[in-house]
PDB file of C-alpha atoms and ligand atoms in Angstrom:
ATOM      1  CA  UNK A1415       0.000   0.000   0.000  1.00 68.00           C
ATOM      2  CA  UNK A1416       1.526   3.667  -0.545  1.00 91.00           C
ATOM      3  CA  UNK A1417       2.140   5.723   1.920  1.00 97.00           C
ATOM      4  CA  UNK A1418      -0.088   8.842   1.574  1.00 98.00           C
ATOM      5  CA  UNK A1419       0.620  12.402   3.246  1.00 98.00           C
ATOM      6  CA  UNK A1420      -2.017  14.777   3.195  1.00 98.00           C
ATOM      7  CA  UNK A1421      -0.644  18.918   3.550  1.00 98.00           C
ATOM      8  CA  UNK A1422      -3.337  21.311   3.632  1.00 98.00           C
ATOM      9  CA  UNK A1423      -4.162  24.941   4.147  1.00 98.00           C
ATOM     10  CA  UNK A1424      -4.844  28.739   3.015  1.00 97.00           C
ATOM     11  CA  UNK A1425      -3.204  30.176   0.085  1.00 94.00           C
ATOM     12  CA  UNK A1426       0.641  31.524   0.656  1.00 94.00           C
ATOM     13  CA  UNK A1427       0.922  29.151   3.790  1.00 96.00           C
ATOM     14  CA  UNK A1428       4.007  27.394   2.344  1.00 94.00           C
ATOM     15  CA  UNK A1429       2.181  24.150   1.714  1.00 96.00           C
ATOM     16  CA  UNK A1430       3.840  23.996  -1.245  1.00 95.00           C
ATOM     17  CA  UNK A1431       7.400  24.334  -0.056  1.00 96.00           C
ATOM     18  CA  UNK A1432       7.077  21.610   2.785  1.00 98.00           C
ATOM     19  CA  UNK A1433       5.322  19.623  -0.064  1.00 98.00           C
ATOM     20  CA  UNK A1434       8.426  19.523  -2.238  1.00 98.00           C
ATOM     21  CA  UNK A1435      10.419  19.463   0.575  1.00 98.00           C
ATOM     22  CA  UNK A1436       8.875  16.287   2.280  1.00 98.00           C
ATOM     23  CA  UNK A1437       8.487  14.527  -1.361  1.00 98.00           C
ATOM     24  CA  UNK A1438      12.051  15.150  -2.176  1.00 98.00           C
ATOM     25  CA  UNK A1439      13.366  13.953   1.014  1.00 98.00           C
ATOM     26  CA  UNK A1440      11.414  10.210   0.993  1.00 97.00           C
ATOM     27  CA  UNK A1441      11.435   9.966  -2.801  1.00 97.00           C
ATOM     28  CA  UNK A1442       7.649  10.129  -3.387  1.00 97.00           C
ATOM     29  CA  UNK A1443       5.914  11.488  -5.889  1.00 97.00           C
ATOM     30  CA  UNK A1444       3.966  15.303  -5.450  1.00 97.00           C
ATOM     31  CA  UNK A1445       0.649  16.799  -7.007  1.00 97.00           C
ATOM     32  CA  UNK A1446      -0.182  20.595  -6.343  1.00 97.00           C
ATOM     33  CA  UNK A1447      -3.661  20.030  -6.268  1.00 98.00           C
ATOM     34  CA  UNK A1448      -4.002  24.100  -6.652  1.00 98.00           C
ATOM     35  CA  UNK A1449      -2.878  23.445 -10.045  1.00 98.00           C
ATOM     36  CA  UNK A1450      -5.786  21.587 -10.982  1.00 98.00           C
ATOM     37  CA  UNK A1451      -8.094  24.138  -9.737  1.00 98.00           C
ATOM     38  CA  UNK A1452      -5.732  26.918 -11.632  1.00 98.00           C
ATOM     39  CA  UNK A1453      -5.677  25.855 -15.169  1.00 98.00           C
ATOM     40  CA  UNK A1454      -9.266  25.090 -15.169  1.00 98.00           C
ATOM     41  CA  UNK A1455      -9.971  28.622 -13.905  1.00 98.00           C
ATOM     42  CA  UNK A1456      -7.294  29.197 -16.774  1.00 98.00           C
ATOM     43  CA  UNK A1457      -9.672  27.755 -19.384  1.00 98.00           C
ATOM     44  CA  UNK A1458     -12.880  28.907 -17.828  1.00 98.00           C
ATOM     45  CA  UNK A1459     -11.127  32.656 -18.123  1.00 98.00           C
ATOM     46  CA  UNK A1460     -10.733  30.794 -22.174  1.00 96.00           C
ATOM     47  CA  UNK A1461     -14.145  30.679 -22.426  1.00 98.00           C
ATOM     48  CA  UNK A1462     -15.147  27.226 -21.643  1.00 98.00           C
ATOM     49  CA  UNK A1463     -17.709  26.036 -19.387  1.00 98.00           C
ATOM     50  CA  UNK A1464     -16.098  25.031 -15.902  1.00 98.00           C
ATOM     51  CA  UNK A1465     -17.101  21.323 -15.899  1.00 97.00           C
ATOM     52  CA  UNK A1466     -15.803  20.932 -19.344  1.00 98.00           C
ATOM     53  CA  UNK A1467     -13.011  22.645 -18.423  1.00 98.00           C
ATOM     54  CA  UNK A1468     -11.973  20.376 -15.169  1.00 98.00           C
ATOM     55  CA  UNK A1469     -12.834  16.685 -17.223  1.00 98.00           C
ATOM     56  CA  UNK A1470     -10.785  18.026 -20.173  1.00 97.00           C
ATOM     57  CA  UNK A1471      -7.897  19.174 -17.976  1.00 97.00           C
ATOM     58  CA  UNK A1472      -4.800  17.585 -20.188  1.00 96.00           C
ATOM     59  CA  UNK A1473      -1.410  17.668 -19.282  1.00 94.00           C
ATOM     60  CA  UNK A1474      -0.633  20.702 -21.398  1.00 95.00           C
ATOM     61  CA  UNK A1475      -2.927  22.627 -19.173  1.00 96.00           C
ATOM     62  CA  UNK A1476      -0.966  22.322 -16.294  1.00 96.00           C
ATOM     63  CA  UNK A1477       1.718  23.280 -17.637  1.00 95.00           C
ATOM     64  CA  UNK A1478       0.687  26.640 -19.029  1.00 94.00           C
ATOM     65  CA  UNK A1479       3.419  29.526 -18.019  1.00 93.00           C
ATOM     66  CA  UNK A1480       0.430  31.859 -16.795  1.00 92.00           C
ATOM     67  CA  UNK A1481      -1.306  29.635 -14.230  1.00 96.00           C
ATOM     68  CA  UNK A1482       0.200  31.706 -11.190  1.00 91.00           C
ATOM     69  CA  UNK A1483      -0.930  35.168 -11.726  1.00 89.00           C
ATOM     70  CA  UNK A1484      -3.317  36.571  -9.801  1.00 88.00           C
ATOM     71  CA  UNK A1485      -6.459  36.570 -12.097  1.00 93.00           C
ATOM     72  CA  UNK A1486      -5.885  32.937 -12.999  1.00 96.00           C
ATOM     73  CA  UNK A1487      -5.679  32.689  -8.871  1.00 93.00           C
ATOM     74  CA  UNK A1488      -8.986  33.906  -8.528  1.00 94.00           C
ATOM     75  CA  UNK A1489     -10.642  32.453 -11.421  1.00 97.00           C
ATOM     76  CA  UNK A1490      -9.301  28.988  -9.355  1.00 98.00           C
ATOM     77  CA  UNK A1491     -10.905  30.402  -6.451  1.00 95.00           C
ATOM     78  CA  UNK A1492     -14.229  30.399  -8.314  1.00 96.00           C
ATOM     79  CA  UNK A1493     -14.541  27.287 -10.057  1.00 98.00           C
ATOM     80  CA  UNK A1494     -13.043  25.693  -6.691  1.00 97.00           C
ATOM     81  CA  UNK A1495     -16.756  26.441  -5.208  1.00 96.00           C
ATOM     82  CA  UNK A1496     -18.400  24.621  -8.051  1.00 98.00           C
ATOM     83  CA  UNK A1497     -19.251  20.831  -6.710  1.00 97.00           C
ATOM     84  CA  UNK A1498     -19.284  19.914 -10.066  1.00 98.00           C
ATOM     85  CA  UNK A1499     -15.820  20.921 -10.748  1.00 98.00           C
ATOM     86  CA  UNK A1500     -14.962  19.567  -7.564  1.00 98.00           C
ATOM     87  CA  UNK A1501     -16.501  16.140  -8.582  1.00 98.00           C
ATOM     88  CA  UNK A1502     -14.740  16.034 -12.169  1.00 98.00           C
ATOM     89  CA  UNK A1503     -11.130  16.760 -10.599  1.00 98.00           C
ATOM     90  CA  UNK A1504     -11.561  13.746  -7.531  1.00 98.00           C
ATOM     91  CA  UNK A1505     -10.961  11.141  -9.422  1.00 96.00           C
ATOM     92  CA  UNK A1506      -7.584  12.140 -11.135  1.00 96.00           C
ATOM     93  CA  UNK A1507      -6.315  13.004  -7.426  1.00 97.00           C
ATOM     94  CA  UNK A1508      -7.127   9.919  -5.767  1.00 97.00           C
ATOM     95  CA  UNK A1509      -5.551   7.590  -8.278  1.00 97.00           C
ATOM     96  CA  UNK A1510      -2.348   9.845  -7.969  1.00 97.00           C
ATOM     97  CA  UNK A1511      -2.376   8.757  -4.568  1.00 97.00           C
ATOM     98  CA  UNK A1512      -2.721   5.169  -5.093  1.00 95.00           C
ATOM     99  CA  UNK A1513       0.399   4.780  -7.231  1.00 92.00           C
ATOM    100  CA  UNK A1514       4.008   4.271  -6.188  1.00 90.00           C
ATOM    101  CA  UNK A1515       5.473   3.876  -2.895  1.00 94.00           C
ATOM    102  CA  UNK A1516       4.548   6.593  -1.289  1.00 97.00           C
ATOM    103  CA  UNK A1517       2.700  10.724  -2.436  1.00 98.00           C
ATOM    104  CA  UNK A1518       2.555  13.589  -1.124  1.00 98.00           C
ATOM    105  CA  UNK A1519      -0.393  15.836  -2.104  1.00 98.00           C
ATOM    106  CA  UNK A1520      -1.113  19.669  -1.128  1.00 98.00           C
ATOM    107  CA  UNK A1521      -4.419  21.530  -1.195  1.00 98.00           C
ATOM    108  CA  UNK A1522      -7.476  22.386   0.925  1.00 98.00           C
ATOM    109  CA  UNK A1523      -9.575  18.852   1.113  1.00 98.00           C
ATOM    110  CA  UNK A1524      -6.809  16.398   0.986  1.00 98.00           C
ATOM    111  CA  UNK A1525      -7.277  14.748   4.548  1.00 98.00           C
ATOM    112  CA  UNK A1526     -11.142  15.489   4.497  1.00 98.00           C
ATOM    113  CA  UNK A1527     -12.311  14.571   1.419  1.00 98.00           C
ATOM    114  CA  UNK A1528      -9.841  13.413  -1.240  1.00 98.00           C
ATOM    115  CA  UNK A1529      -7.626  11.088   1.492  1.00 98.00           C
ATOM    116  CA  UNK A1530      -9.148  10.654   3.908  1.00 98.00           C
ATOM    117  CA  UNK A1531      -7.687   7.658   5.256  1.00 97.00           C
ATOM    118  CA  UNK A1532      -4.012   9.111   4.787  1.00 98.00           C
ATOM    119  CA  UNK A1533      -1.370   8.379   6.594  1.00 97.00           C
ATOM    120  CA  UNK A1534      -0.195  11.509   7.853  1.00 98.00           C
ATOM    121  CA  UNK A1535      -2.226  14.823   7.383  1.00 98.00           C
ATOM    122  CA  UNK A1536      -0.936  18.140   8.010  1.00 98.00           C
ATOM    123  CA  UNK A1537      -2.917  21.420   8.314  1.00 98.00           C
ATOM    124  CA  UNK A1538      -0.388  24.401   7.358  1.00 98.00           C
ATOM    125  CA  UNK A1539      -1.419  27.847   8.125  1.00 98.00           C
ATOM    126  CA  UNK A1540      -0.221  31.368   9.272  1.00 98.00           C
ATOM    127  CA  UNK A1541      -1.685  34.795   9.852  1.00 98.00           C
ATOM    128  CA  UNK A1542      -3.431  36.817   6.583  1.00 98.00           C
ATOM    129  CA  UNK A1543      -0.744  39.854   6.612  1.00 98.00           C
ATOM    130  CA  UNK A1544       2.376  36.805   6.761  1.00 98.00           C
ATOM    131  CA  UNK A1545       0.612  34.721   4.116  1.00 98.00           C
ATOM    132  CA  UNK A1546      -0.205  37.786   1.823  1.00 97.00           C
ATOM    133  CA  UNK A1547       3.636  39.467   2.264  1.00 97.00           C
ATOM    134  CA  UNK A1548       4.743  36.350   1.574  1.00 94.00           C
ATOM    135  CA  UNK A1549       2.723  36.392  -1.746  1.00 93.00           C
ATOM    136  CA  UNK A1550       3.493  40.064  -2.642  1.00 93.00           C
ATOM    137  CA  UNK A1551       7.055  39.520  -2.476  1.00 92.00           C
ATOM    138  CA  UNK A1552       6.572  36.459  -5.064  1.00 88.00           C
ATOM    139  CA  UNK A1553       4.359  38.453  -7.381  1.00 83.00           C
ATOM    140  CA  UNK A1554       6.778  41.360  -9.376  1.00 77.00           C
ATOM    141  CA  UNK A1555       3.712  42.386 -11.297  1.00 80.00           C
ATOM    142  CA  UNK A1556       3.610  45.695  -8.511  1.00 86.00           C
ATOM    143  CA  UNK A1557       0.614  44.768  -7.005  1.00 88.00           C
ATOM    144  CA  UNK A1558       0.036  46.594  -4.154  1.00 95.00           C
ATOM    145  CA  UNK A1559       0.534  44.657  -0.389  1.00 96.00           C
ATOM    146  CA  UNK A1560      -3.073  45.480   0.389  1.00 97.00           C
ATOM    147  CA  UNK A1561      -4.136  45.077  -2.929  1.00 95.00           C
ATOM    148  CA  UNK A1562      -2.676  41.440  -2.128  1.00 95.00           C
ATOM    149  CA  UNK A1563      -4.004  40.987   1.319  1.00 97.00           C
ATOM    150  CA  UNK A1564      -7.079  41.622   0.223  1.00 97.00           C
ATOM    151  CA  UNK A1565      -7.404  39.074  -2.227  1.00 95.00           C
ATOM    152  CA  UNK A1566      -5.904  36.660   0.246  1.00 97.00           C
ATOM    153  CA  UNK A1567      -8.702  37.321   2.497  1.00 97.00           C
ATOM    154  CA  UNK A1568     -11.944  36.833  -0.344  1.00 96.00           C
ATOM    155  CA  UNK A1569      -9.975  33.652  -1.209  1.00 95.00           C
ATOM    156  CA  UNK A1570      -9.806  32.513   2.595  1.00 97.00           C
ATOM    157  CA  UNK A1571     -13.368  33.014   2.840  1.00 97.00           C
ATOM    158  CA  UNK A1572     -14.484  31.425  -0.418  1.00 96.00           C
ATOM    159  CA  UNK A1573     -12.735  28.687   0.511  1.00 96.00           C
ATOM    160  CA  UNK A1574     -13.433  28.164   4.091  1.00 96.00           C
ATOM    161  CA  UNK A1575     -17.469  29.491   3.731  1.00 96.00           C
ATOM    162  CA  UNK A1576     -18.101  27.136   0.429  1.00 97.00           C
ATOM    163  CA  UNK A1577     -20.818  23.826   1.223  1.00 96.00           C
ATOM    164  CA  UNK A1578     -18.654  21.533  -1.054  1.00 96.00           C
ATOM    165  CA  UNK A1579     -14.946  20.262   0.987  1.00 96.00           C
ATOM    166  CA  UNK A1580     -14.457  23.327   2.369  1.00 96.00           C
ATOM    167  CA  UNK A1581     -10.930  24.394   3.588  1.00 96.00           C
ATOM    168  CA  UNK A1582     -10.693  22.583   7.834  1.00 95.00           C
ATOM    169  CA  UNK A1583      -8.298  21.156   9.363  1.00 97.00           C
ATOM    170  CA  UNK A1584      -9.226  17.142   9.643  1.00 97.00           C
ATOM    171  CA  UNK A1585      -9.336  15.649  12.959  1.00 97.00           C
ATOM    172  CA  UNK A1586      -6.793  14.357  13.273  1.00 96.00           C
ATOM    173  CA  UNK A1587      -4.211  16.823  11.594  1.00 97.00           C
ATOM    174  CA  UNK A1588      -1.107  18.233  12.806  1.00 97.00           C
ATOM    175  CA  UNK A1589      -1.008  21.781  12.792  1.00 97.00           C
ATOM    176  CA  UNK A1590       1.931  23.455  11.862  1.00 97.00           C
ATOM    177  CA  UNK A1591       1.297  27.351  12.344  1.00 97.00           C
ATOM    178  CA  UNK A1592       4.752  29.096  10.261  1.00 97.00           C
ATOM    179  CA  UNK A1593       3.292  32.460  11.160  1.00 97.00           C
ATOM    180  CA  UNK A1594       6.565  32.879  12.954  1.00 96.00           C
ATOM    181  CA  UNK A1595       8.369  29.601  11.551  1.00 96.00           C
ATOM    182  CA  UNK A1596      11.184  29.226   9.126  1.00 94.00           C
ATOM    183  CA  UNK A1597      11.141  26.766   6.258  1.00 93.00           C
ATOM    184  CA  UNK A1598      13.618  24.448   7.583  1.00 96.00           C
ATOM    185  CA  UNK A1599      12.005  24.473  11.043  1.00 97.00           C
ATOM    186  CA  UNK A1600       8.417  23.716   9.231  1.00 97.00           C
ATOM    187  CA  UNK A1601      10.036  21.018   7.037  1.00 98.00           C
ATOM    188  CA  UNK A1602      11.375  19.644  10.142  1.00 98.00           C
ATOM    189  CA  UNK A1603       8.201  19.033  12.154  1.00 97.00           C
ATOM    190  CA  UNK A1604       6.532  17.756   8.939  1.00 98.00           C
ATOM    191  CA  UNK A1605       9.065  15.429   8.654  1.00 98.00           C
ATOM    192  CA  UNK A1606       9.086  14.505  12.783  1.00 97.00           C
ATOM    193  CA  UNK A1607       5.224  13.663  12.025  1.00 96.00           C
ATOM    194  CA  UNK A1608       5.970  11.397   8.919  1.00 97.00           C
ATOM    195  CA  UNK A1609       8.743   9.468  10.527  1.00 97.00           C
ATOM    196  CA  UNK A1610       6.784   8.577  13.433  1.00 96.00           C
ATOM    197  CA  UNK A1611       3.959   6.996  11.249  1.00 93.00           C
ATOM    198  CA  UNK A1612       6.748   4.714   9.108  1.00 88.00           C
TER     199      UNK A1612
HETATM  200  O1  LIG B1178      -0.894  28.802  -4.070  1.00 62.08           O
HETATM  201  P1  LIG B1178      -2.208  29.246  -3.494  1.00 62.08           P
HETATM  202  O2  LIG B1178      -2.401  28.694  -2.140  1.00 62.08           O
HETATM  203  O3  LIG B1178      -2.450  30.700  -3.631  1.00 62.08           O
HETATM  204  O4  LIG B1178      -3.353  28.613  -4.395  1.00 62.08           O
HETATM  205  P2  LIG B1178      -3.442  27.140  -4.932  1.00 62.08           P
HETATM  206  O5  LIG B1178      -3.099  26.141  -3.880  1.00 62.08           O
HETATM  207  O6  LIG B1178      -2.703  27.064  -6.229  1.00 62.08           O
HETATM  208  O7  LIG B1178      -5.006  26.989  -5.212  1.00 62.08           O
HETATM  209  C1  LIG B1178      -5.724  27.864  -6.063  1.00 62.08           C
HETATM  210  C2  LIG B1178      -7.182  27.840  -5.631  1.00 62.08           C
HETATM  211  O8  LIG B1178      -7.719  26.542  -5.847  1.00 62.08           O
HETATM  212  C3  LIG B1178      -7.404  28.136  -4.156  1.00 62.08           C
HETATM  213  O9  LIG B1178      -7.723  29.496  -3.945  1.00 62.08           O
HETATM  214  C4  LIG B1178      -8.550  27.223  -3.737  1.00 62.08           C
HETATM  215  O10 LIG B1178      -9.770  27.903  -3.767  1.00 62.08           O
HETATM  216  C5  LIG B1178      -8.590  26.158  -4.794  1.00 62.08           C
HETATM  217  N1  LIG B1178      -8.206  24.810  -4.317  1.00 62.08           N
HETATM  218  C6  LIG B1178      -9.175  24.003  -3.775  1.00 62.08           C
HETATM  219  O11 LIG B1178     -10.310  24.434  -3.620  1.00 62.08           O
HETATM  220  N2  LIG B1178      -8.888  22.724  -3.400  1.00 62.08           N
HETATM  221  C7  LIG B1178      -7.649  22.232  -3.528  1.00 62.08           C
HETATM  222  N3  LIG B1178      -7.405  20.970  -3.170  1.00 62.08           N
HETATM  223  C8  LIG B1178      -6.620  23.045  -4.052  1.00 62.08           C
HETATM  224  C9  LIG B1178      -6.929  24.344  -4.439  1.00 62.08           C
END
């Protein structure tokens, strides 16, 4: 059976970062599950209809140079409400999980909905103004910081407010809160947690 490890959390959190990190350091394989919900936003911004969009998703599409700017961001943020799109993306994630030795996969319904029996889930988070600093210092399009905190904050609440997987912490989750935590030091616990479920 693989070994499955579940990292969610708000946007800018550095779930992606402890994703590679963790994936990298046991060998296993890593899906940004953000990207899914990106380059469908991507084509729904094309003109397609969002259900289309997610079951015609191919591997081209996540690849597209534009799926991290802040309109395609939001457009994600959209569509991510849509049960249907929700619905046409689960499969795809769960059979990522299911193959190899062991994945790691980041999003916002990992350990609720997508794995829920995974082997280790993580909840990553930190404060708005960290998460959306963080964020403006990655964007060099000179977006304004409260331009970006802003839009932080409508995609915290669309995500956490929506009926279909919203974004909470399972159960039984570790949270690791990097508010005030280095990379290496977050990397570190998520490891700690892993290791002691090998
Ligand atoms: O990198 P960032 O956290 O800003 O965003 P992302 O992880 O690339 O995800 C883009 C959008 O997709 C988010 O704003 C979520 O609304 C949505 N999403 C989701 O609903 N479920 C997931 N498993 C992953 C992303």
């Amino acid at each position: 059976m693989p070994f499955t490890v579940a990292i969610d959390g708000p946007a800018a959190a550095g779930k992606g970062t402890i994703s590679k990190a963790v994936a990298r350091h046991y060998g296993f394989r890593h899906l940004d599950t953000g990207l899914l919900y990106r380059a469908t936003g991507r084509r729904v911004l094309d003109g397609h209809d969002p259900s289309e969009a997610a079951r015609g998703l191919t591997p081209e599409d996540l690849d597209h140079p534009g799926l991290r700017s802040a309109e395609v961001a939001e457009a994600a943020s959209r569509v991510a409400t849509m049960p249907q799109v929700r619905a046409a993306l689960l499969a795809f994630q769960r059979e990522f999980a299911r193959l190899g030795e062991g994945a790691v996969l980041d999003g916002r319904d990992i350990g609720t909905v997508i794995c829920p029996e995974a082997e280790v889930k993580l909840f990553v988070t930190a404060s708005a103004e960290v998460r959306a600093a963080r964020r403006h210092r990655e964007l060099s399009d000179g977006t304004s910081f409260e331009a970006v905190l802003e839009d932080v904050r409508a995609r915290d609440a669309r995500d956490i407010d929506r009926a279909d997987a919203p974004l909470l912490p399972a159960t039984d989750a570790l949270t690791i809160d990097t508010t005030d935590l280095g990379i290496e030091a977050a990397v570190t616990a998520a490891i700690h947690a892993i290791d002691a479920r090998r």
